[in-house]
GROMACS .gro file of C-alpha atoms in nm:
model
   71
    1MET     CA    1   0.137  -4.055  -1.152
    2LEU     CA    2   0.173  -4.416  -1.043
    3SER     CA    3  -0.117  -4.387  -0.801
    4HIS     CA    4  -0.326  -4.189  -1.054
    5LEU     CA    5  -0.278  -4.465  -1.312
    6THR     CA    6  -0.368  -4.734  -1.058
    7ASP     CA    7  -0.681  -4.539  -0.957
    8HIS     CA    8  -0.778  -4.490  -1.323
    9CYS     CA    9  -0.744  -4.863  -1.392
   10ARG     CA   10  -0.947  -4.949  -1.083
   11HIS     CA   11  -1.220  -4.699  -1.175
   12PHE     CA   12  -1.258  -4.846  -1.526
   13GLN     CA   13  -1.227  -5.205  -1.400
   14LEU     CA   14  -0.897  -5.269  -1.580
   15SER     CA   15  -0.634  -5.498  -1.435
   16PRO     CA   16  -0.367  -5.316  -1.233
   17PRO     CA   17  -0.074  -5.174  -1.431
   18VAL     CA   18   0.240  -5.388  -1.446
   19PHE     CA   19   0.570  -5.203  -1.480
   20SER     CA   20   0.885  -5.344  -1.635
   21ILE     CA   21   1.228  -5.187  -1.615
   22VAL     CA   22   1.445  -5.205  -1.926
   23SER     CA   23   1.812  -5.115  -1.971
   24ASP     CA   24   2.038  -5.019  -2.259
   25ARG     CA   25   2.417  -5.028  -2.237
   26ARG     CA   26   2.553  -4.698  -2.371
   27GLY     CA   27   2.929  -4.689  -2.380
   28GLY     CA   28   3.050  -4.727  -2.023
   29ARG     CA   29   2.711  -4.652  -1.868
   30THR     CA   30   2.368  -4.807  -1.858
   31ALA     CA   31   2.050  -4.613  -1.930
   32TRP     CA   32   1.721  -4.723  -1.775
   33SER     CA   33   1.362  -4.683  -1.889
   34SER     CA   34   1.026  -4.843  -1.820
   35THR     CA   35   0.723  -4.991  -1.987
   36VAL     CA   36   0.379  -5.037  -1.837
   37THR     CA   37   0.131  -5.304  -1.940
   38ILE     CA   38  -0.238  -5.232  -1.899
   39SER     CA   39  -0.490  -5.519  -1.904
   40GLY     CA   40  -0.224  -5.765  -2.016
   41HIS     CA   41  -0.189  -5.637  -2.371
   42HIS     CA   42  -0.161  -5.256  -2.392
   43VAL     CA   43   0.217  -5.191  -2.357
   44ILE     CA   44   0.326  -4.828  -2.321
   45GLN     CA   45   0.686  -4.708  -2.312
   46ALA     CA   46   0.829  -4.420  -2.114
   47ARG     CA   47   0.946  -4.129  -2.327
   48TYR     CA   48   1.293  -4.098  -2.178
   49TRP     CA   49   1.595  -4.293  -2.053
   50TYR     CA   50   1.737  -4.230  -1.706
   51ASP     CA   51   2.050  -4.285  -1.502
   52GLY     CA   52   2.020  -4.580  -1.263
   53GLN     CA   53   1.962  -4.365  -0.955
   54TYR     CA   54   1.653  -4.216  -1.121
   55VAL     CA   55   1.490  -4.538  -1.239
   56ASN     CA   56   1.171  -4.452  -1.046
   57ASN     CA   57   1.136  -4.148  -1.273
   58ALA     CA   58   1.114  -4.389  -1.567
   59LYS     CA   59   0.815  -4.558  -1.405
   60GLU     CA   60   0.652  -4.221  -1.339
   61ASP     CA   61   0.714  -4.122  -1.702
   62ALA     CA   62   0.556  -4.443  -1.832
   63ALA     CA   63   0.257  -4.392  -1.600
   64GLU     CA   64   0.212  -4.036  -1.728
   65VAL     CA   65   0.221  -4.149  -2.092
   66ALA     CA   66  -0.025  -4.428  -2.016
   67LEU     CA   67  -0.269  -4.190  -1.848
   68GLN     CA   68  -0.253  -3.953  -2.144
   69GLN     CA   69  -0.329  -4.237  -2.383
   70LEU     CA   70  -0.611  -4.380  -2.174
   71MET     CA   71  -0.795  -4.052  -2.128
   0.00000   0.00000   0.00000
């Protein structure tokens, strides 16, 4: 999804997507998620929170949500 989102932005002459990783302390563990910013102002959050070893899935999730909203 990351490459699909990048291709979509390029095709429609939007600035490349910028991903941010966010964390939330939950008891003794930390959950991770992601946001993606499109064209400097359209911020989209991933739907889910992930364990640290799956943080790339958070970026993929945010990219999927962004593509759904942009189409």
